[in-house]
mmCIF file of C-alpha atoms in Angstrom:
data_model
loop_
_atom_site.group_PDB
_atom_site.id
_atom_site.type_symbol
_atom_site.label_atom_id
_atom_site.label_comp_id
_atom_site.label_asym_id
_atom_site.label_seq_id
_atom_site.Cartn_x
_atom_site.Cartn_y
_atom_site.Cartn_z
ATOM 1 C CA GLU H 39 -80.065 11.863 50.931
ATOM 2 C CA SER H 40 -79.599 11.118 54.589
ATOM 3 C CA GLY H 41 -81.929 10.147 57.367
ATOM 4 C CA ARG H 42 -85.077 8.085 57.046
ATOM 5 C CA TRP H 43 -85.894 6.378 53.788
ATOM 6 C CA SER H 44 -89.038 7.572 52.029
ATOM 7 C CA ALA H 45 -91.721 5.074 51.033
ATOM 8 C CA ALA H 46 -90.750 5.598 47.377
ATOM 9 C CA GLU H 47 -87.065 4.909 48.079
ATOM 10 C CA HIS H 48 -87.933 1.768 50.010
ATOM 11 C CA ALA H 49 -90.211 0.579 47.185
ATOM 12 C CA ARG H 50 -87.346 1.043 44.689
ATOM 13 C CA PHE H 51 -85.013 -0.783 47.103
ATOM 14 C CA VAL H 52 -87.361 -3.802 47.333
ATOM 15 C CA ASP H 53 -87.862 -3.759 43.554
ATOM 16 C CA GLY H 54 -84.086 -3.661 43.067
ATOM 17 C CA LEU H 55 -83.628 -6.600 45.426
ATOM 18 C CA GLN H 56 -86.136 -8.632 43.432
ATOM 19 C CA ARG H 57 -84.600 -7.649 40.080
ATOM 20 C CA PHE H 58 -80.913 -7.943 40.909
ATOM 21 C CA GLY H 59 -80.756 -10.199 43.969
ATOM 22 C CA ARG H 60 -79.028 -9.860 47.291
ATOM 23 C CA ARG H 61 -75.542 -8.415 47.500
ATOM 24 C CA LYS H 62 -75.898 -6.496 44.242
ATOM 25 C CA TRP H 63 -75.629 -3.278 46.244
ATOM 26 C CA ILE H 64 -74.180 -1.153 43.429
ATOM 27 C CA ARG H 65 -76.984 -2.107 41.022
ATOM 28 C CA ILE H 66 -79.620 -1.580 43.736
ATOM 29 C CA ALA H 67 -78.140 1.808 44.710
ATOM 30 C CA GLU H 68 -78.267 2.882 41.051
ATOM 31 C CA HIS H 69 -81.889 1.689 40.892
ATOM 32 C CA VAL H 70 -82.843 3.609 44.062
ATOM 33 C CA GLY H 71 -81.050 6.657 42.681
ATOM 34 C CA THR H 72 -80.891 8.721 45.869
ATOM 35 C CA ARG H 73 -78.744 6.544 48.151
ATOM 36 C CA THR H 74 -75.118 5.440 48.249
ATOM 37 C CA VAL H 75 -74.009 1.819 48.103
ATOM 38 C CA ILE H 76 -73.163 1.968 51.822
ATOM 39 C CA GLN H 77 -76.622 3.335 52.670
ATOM 40 C CA VAL H 78 -78.277 0.607 50.582
ATOM 41 C CA ARG H 79 -76.232 -2.123 52.286
ATOM 42 C CA SER H 80 -77.078 -0.732 55.725
ATOM 43 C CA HIS H 81 -80.771 -0.490 54.809
ATOM 44 C CA ALA H 82 -80.650 -4.102 53.601
ATOM 45 C CA GLN H 83 -79.167 -5.321 56.899
ATOM 46 C CA LYS H 84 -81.969 -3.646 58.861
ATOM 47 C CA TYR H 85 -84.605 -4.824 56.361
ATOM 48 C CA PHE H 86 -83.521 -8.488 56.561
ATOM 49 C CA LYS H 87 -83.196 -8.308 60.351
ATOM 50 C CA LYS H 88 -86.773 -7.002 60.553
ATOM 51 C CA LEU H 89 -87.978 -9.745 58.172
ATOM 52 C CA ARG H 90 -86.340 -12.421 60.346
ATOM 53 C CA ARG H 91 -87.860 -10.901 63.480
ATOM 54 C CA THR H 92 -91.399 -10.853 62.050
ATOM 55 C CA ALA H 93 -90.994 -14.365 60.605
ATOM 56 C CA SER H 94 -89.936 -15.761 63.987
ATOM 57 C CA THR H 95 -92.966 -14.261 65.758
ATOM 58 C CA ASN H 96 -95.502 -15.845 63.367
#
């Protein structure tokens, strides 16, 4: 897959993060099933950046 992540892919990504923890990109990529380790790591960087941004505005 390339391009935008689907809602289902993102849900599997978040589930993988909760199950395996941060920096377990290989395990999370296997859990997502449709993305490479590099794509998962990149998605994680954007995801955590967005979380920090929303946390700082509350």
